[in-house]
Short mmCIF file of C-alpha atoms and ligand atoms in Angstrom, two decimals:
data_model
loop_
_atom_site.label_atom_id
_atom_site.label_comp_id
_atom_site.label_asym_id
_atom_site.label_seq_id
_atom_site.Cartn_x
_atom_site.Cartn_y
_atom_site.Cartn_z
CA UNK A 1 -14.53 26.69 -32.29
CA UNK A 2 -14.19 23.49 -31.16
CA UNK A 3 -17.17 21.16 -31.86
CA UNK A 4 -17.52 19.38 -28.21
CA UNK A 5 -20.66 17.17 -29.46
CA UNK A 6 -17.76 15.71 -31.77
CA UNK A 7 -17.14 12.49 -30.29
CA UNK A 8 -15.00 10.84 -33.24
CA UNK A 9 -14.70 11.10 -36.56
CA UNK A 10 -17.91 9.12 -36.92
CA UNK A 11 -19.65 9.22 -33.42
CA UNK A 12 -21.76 12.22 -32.54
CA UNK A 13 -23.63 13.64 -29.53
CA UNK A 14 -27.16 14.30 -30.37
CA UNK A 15 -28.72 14.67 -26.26
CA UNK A 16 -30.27 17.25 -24.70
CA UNK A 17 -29.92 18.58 -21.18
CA UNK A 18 -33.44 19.23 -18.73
CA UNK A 19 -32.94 21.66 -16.20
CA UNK A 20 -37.04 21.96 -16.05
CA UNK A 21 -38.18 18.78 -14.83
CA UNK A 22 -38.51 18.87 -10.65
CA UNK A 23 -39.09 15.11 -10.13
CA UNK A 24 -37.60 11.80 -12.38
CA UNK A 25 -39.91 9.62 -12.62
CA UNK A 26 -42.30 11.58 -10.63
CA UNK A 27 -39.94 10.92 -7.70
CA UNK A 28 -36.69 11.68 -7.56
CA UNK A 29 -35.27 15.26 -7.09
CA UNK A 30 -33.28 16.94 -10.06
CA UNK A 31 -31.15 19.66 -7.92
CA UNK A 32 -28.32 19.67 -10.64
CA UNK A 33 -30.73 18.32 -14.24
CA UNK A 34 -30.41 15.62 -15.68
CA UNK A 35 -29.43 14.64 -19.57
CA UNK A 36 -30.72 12.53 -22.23
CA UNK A 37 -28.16 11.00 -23.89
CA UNK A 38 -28.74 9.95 -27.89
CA UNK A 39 -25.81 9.83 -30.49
CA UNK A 40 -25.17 9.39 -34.19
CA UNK A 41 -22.84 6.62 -35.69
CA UNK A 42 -22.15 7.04 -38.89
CA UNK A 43 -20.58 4.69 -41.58
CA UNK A 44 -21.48 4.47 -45.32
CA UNK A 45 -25.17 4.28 -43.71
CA UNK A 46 -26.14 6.36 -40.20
CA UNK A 47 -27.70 4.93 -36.75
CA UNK A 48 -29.45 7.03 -34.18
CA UNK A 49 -28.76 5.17 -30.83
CA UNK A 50 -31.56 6.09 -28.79
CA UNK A 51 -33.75 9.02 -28.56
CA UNK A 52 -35.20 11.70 -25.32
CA UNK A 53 -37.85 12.70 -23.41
CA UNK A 54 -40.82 13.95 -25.22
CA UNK A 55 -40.29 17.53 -24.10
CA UNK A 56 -37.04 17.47 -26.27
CA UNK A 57 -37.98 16.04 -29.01
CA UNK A 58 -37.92 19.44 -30.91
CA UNK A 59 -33.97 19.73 -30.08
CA UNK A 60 -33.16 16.27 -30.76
CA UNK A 61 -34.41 16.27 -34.14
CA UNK A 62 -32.71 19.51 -34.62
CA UNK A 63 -29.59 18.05 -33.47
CA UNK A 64 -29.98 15.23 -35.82
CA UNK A 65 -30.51 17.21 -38.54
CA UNK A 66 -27.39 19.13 -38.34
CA UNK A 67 -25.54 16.27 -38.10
CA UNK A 68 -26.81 14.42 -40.94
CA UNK A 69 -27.29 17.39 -43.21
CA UNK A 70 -29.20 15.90 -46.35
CA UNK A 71 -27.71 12.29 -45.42
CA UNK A 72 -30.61 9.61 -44.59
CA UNK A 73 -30.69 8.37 -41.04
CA UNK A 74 -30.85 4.60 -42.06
CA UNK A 75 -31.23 3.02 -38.44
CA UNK A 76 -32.65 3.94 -35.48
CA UNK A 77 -30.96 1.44 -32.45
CA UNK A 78 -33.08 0.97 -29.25
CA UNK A 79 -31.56 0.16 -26.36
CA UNK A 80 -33.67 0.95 -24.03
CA UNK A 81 -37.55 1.60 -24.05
CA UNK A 82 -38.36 4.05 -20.88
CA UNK A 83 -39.49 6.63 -21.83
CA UNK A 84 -36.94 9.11 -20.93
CA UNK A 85 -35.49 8.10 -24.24
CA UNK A 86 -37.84 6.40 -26.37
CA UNK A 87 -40.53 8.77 -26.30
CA UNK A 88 -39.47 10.76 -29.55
CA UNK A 89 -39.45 7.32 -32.09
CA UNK A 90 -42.45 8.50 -33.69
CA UNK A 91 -41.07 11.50 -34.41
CA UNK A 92 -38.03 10.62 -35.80
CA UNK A 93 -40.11 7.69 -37.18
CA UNK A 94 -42.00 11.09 -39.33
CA UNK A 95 -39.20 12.47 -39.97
CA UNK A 96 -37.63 9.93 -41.58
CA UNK A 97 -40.22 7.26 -42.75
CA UNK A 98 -37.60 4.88 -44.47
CA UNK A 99 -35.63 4.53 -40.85
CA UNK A 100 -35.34 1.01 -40.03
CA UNK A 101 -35.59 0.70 -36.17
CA UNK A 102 -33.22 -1.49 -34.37
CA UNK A 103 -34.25 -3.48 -30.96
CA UNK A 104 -34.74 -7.20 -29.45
CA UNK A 105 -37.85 -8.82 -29.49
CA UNK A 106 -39.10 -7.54 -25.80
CA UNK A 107 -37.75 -3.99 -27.50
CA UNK A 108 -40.51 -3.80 -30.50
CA UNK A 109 -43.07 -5.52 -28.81
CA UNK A 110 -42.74 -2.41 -26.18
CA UNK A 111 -42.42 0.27 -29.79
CA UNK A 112 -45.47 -1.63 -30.28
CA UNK A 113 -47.14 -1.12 -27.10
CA UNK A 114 -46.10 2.49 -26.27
CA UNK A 115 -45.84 3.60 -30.31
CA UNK A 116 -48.37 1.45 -32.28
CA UNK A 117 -45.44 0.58 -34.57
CA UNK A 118 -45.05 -2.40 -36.15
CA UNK A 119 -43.25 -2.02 -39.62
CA UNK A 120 -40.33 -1.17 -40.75
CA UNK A 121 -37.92 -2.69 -37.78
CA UNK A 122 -34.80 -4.87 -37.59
CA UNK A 123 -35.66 -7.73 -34.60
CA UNK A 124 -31.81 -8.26 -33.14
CA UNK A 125 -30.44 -11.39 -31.21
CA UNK A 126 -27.88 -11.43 -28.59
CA UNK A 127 -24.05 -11.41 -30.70
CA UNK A 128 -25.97 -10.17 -33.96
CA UNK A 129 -23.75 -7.90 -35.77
CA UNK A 130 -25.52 -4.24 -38.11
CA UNK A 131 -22.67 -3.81 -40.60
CA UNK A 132 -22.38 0.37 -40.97
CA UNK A 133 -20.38 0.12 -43.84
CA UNK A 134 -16.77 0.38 -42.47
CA UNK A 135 -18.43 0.35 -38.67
CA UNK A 136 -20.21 -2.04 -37.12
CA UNK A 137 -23.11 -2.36 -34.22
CA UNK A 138 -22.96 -5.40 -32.27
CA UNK A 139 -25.68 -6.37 -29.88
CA UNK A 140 -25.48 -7.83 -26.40
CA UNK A 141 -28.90 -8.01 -23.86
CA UNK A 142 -28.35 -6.71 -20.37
CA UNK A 143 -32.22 -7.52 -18.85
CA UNK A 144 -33.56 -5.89 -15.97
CA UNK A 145 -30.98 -2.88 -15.68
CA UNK A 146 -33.36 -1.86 -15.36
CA UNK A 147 -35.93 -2.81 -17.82
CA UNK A 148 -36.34 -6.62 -19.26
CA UNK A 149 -35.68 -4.95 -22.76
CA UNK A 150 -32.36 -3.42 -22.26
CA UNK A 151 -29.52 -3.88 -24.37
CA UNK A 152 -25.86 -2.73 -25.27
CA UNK A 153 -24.77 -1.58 -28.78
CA UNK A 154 -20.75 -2.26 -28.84
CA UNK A 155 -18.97 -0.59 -31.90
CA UNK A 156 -15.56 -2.56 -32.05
CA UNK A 157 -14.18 0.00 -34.39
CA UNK A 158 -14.25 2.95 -31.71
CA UNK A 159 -14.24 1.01 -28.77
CA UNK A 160 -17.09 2.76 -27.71
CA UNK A 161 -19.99 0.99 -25.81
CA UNK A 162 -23.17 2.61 -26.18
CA UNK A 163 -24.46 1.29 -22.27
CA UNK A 164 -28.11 2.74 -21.92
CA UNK A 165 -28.81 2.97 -18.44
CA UNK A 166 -25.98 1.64 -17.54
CA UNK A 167 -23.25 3.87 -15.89
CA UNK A 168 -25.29 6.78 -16.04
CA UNK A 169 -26.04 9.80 -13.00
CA UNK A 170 -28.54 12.60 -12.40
CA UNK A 171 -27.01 15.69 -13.50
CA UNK A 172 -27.12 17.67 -16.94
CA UNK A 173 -23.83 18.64 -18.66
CA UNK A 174 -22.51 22.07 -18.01
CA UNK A 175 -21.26 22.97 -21.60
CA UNK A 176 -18.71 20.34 -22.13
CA UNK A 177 -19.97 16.53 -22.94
CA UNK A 178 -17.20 13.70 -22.16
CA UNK A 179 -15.58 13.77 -18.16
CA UNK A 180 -12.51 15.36 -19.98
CA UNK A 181 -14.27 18.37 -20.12
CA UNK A 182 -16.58 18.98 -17.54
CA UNK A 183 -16.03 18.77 -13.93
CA UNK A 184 -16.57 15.58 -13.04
CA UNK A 185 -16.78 16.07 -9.18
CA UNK A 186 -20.33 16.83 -8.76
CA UNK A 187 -21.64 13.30 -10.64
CA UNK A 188 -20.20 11.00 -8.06
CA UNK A 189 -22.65 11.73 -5.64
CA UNK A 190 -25.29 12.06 -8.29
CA UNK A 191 -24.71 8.73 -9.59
CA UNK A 192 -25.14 7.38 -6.29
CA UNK A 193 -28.32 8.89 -6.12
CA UNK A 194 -29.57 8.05 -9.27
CA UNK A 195 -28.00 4.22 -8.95
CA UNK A 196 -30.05 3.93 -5.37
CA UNK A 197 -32.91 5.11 -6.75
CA UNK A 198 -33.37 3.94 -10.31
CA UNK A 199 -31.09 0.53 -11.05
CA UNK A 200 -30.73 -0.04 -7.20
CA UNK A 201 -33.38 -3.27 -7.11
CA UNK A 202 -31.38 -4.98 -9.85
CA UNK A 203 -27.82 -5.39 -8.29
CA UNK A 204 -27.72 -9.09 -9.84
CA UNK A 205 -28.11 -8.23 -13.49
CA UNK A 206 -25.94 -5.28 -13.12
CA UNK A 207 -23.13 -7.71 -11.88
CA UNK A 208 -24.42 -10.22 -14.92
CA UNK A 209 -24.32 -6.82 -17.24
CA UNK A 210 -21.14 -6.17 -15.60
CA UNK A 211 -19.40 -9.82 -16.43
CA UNK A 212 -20.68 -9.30 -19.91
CA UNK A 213 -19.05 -5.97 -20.74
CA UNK A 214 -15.67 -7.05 -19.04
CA UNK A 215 -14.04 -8.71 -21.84
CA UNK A 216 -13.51 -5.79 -24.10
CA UNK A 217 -11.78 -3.06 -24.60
CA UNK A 218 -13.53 -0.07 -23.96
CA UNK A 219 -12.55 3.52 -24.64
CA UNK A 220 -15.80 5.51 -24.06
CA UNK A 221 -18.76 4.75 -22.24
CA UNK A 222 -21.33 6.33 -23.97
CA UNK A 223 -24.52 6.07 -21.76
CA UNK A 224 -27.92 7.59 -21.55
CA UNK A 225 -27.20 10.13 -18.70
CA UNK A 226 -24.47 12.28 -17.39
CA UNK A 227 -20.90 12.51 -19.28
CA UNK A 228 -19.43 10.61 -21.66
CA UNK A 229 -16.75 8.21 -19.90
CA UNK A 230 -13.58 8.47 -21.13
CA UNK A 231 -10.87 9.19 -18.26
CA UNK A 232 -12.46 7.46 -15.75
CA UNK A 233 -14.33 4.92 -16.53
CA UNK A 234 -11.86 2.60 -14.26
CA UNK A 235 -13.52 4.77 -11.39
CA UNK A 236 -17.24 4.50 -12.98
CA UNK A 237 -17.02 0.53 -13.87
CA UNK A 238 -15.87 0.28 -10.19
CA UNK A 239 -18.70 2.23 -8.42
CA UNK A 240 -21.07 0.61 -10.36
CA UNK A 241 -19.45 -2.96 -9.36
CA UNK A 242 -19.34 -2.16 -5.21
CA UNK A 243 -23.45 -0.94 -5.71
CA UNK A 244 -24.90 -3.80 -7.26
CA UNK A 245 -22.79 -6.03 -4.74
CA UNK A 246 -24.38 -3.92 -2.44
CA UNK A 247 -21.43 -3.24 -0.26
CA UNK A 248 -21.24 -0.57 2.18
CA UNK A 249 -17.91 1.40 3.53
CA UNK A 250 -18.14 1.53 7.40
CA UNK A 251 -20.71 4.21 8.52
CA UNK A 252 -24.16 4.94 10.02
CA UNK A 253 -26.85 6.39 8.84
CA UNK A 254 -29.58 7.51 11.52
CA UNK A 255 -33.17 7.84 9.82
CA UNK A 256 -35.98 9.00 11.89
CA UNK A 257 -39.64 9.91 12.18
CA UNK A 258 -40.36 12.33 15.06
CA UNK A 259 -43.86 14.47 15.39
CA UNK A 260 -43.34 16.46 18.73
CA UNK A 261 -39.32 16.24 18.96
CA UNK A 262 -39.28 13.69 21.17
CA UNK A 263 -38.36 10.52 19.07
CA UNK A 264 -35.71 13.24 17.46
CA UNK A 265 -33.95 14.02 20.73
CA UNK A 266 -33.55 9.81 21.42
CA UNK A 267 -32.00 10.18 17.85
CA UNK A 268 -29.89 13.37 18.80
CA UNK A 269 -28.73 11.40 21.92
CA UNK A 270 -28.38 7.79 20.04
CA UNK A 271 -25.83 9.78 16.90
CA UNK A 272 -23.88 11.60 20.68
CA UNK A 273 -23.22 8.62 21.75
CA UNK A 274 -22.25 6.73 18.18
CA UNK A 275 -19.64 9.52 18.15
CA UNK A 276 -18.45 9.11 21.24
CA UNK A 277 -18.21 5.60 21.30
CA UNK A 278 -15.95 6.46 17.97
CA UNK A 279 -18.28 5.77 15.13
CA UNK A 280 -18.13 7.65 12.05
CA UNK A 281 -19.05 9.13 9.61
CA UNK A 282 -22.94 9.05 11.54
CA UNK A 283 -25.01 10.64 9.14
CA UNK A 284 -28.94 11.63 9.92
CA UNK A 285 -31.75 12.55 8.46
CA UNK A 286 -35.45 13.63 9.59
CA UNK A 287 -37.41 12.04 7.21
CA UNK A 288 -39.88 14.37 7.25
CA UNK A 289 -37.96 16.87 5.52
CA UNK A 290 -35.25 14.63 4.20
CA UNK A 291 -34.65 14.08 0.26
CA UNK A 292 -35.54 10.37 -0.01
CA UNK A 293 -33.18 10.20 -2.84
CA UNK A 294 -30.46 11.38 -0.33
CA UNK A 295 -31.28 8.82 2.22
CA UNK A 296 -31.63 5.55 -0.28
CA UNK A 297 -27.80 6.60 -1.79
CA UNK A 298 -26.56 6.85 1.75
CA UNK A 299 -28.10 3.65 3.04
CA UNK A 300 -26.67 2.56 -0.41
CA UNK A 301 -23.31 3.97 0.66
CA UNK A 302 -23.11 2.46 4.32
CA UNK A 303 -23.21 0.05 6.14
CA UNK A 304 -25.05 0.25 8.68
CA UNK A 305 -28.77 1.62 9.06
CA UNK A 306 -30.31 2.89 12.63
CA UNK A 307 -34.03 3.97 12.39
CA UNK A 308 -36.34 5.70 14.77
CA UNK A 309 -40.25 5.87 13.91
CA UNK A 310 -43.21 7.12 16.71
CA UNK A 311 -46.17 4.71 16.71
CA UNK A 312 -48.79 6.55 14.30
CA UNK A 313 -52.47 4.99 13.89
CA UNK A 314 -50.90 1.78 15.58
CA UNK A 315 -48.56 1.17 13.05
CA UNK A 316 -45.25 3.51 11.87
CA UNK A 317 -44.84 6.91 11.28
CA UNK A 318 -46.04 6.93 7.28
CA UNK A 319 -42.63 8.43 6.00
CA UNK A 320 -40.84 5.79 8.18
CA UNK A 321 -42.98 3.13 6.45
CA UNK A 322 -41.94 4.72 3.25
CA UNK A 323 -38.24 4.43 3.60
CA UNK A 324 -38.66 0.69 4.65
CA UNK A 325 -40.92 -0.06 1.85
CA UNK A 326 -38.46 1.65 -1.01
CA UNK A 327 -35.97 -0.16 0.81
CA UNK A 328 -37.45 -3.74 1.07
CA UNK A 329 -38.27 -3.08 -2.83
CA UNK A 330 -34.38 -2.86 -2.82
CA UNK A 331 -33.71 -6.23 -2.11
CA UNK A 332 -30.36 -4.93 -0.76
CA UNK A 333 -29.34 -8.02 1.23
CA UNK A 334 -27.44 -7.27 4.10
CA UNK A 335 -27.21 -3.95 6.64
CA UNK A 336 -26.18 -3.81 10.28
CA UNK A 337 -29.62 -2.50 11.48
CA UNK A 338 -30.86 -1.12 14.99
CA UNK A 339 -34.12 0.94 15.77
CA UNK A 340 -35.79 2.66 18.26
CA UNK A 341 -39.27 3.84 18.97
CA UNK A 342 -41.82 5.68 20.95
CA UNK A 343 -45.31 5.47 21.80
CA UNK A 344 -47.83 7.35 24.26
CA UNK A 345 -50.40 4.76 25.05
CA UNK A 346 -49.69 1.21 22.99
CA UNK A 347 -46.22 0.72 21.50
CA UNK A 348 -46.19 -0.47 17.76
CA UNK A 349 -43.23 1.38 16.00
CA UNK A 350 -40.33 -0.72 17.58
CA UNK A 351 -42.20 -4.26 16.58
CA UNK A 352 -43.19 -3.27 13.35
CA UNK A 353 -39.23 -2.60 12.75
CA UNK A 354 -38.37 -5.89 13.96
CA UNK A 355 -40.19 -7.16 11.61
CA UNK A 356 -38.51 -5.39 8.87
CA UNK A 357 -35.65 -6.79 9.94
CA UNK A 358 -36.35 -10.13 10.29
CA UNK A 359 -38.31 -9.69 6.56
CA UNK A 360 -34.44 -8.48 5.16
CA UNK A 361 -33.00 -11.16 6.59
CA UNK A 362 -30.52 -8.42 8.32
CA UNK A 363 -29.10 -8.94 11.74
CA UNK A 364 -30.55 -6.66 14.96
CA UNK A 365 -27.63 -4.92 16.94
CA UNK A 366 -28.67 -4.04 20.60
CA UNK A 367 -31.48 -3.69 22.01
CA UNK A 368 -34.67 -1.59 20.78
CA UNK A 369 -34.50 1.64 22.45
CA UNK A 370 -38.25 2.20 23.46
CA UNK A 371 -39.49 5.36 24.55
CA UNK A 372 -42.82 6.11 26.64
CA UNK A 373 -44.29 9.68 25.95
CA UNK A 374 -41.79 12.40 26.81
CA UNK A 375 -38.41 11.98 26.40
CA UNK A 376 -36.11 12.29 29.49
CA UNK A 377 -32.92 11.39 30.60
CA UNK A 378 -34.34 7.89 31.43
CA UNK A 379 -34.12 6.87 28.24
CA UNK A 380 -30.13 7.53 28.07
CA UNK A 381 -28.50 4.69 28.61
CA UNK A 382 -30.07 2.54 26.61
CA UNK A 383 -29.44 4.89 24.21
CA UNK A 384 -25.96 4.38 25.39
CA UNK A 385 -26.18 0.73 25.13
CA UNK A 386 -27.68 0.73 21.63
CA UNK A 387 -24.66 2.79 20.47
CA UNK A 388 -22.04 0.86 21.94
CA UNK A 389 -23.73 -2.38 20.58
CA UNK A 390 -23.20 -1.16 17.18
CA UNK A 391 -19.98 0.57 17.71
CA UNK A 392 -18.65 -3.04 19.18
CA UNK A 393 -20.20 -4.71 15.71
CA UNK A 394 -18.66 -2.27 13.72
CA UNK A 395 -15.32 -2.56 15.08
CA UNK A 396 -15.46 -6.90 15.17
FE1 FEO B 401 -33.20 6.63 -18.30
FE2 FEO B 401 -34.53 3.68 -17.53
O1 FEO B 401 -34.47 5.31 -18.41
#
């Protein structure tokens, strides 16, 4: 049989897939897994690159074992300290006690922090070189994707770029392990997802992380989720390139808060009229019931953002004020926006939006649809209005 975790002759998969955990980070849904990603170099001496969650540490060490047979693992290489893959360097640490652990300053001041280790370690520069024996392990910092510790380890030999972070997506692997063997279809929208939610604050240093990486020749992408890159990393480097510019193909999403219906039927009649004024795609979501994760990759994917709240308390509907909040932590620096709001006694929603607004720095496109208690055909055309105002930006 054909051994799939067989990357080269001297690279190795060692990850684990998690099909149990409901929430990443405590946040962010898992409908299709997710995978931690850890591999084994091997020269004359052996590197770990990275470890997994601490509910896998049990199979990683396994993994590690049967790759190694009675062979010593001499390094362990840190590239990134969350821990999603960090949290089994102890164990590994037990396992083998003469491992030397690899990482930058910030990196073993974290093992420190997190590990209360202190010994045994290798403190690496940006450029410095780990000679394998007949491989080699060179070192470049990437800070803040998404951490302040993160690095790159490059291995000239295999052309294969060990990325952390970097280039990875929601989504555990289905049997196979590079994108030439699994089917590849479902990660684009997961890496979306997991890019909005997870790197999407940092689009500068991914463009920095980005200019860094571009001057060599890679083969295979090995990062700490989703597949291996291989075939299309042309199609990966480039997603990952229009996010963290923060560029968004022509579309609307239409986010809304609505209690009774009736801030929902200004939206129903808003997205009508988007449509027929020949906007699309117009994509909406109740954010009551919405994935958040869902909304932020759209937002993410479009360019333009229409939101509808009801004045709660005097201020916005809470899971209104939640979207704007993950999305002002964003820092994503330019949407078409337009809102609209209701109230039944003292209007709040629609100024508390404008605010937002003028807080991003992002233009306002028509006027504020404002709605007084029931909704009736009243409201219409300035629904109307607000729809052809953005259709007419769109379009110029
Ligand atoms: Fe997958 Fe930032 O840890």
């Amino acid at each position: 049989m054909k051994d799939l975790t067989k990357l080269s002759d001297r690279i190795f998969y060692v990850g684990v897939n998690d099909r149990m955990k409901q929430l990443f980070e405590g946040l962010w849904s898992l409908p299709l897994g997710v995978s931690y990603n850890a591999y084994v170099v091997c020269g004359e001496r052996t590197a770990l690159i990275d470890t997994v969650d601490a509910c896998y540490t049990g199979r990683l060490l396994a993994n590690v074992r049967e790759r190694l047979g009675d062979r010593p693992l001499d390094y362990l290489v840190i590239n990134h300290m969350e821990p999603d893959h960090s949290a089994s360097i102890a164990a590994i640490r037990q396992v083998y006690p003469d491992v030397r652990i690899v990482g930058n300053a910030r990196t073993l001041q974290m093992i420190g922090g997190y590990y209360g280790i202190a010994d045994g370690t290798v403190e690496v520069k940006e450029g410095d070189v780990l000679d394998l024996g007949g491989l080699t392990l060179s070192f470049h910092l990437i800070p803040m994707v998404h951490w302040p510790e993160t690095m790159v380890s490059w291995c000239a030999e295999e052309r294969t770029i060990f990325s952390g972070d970097a280039f990875g997506t929601f989504g555990a692997l289905n049997g196979g392990v590079t994108d030439e063997e699994l089917d590849v279809e479902p990660f684009w929208t997961e890496m979306g997802r997991y890019y909005a939610c997870i790197v999407g604050k940092y689009g500068q240093p991914v463009q920095r992380a980005l200019q860094k990486v571009a001057g060599l020749d890679i083969a295979t992408i090995c990062s700490t989720h989703g597949p291996v890159w291989r075939r299309e990393i042309g199609r990966v480097v480039a997603m990952y390139d229009r996010l963290s510019r923060y560029e968004g193909e022509p579309g609307v999403v239409l986010a809304y808060g609505s209690m009774y219906g009736n801030t929902e039927q200004t939206a129903e009649r808003i997205a009508r009229e988007l449509v027929a004024a020949g906007v699309k795609p117009v994509v909406m979501y109740n954010l009551s019931t919405a994935d958040l994760s869902q909304v932020l990759r759209d937002i993410f994917r479009y360019d333009t953002l229409i939101v509808g709240s009801p004045t709660y308390n005097g201020q916005l509907y809470p899971p209104v004020e939640s979207l704007l909040s993950k999305l002002s932590a964003r820092c994503i620096p330019y949407r078409r926006f337009a809102c609209f709001g209701s109230f039944t006694w003292a209007g709040a929603a629609v100024r508390r939006m404008t605010e937002f607004a003028e807080s991003m720095k992002w233009p306002m496109i028509g006027a504020p649809v404002e709605l007084k208690q029931g909704y009736s055909t009243a409201v219409e055309p300035a629904c109307r209005a607000l729809a052809e105002a953005v259709a007419a930006d769109m379009k110029s």
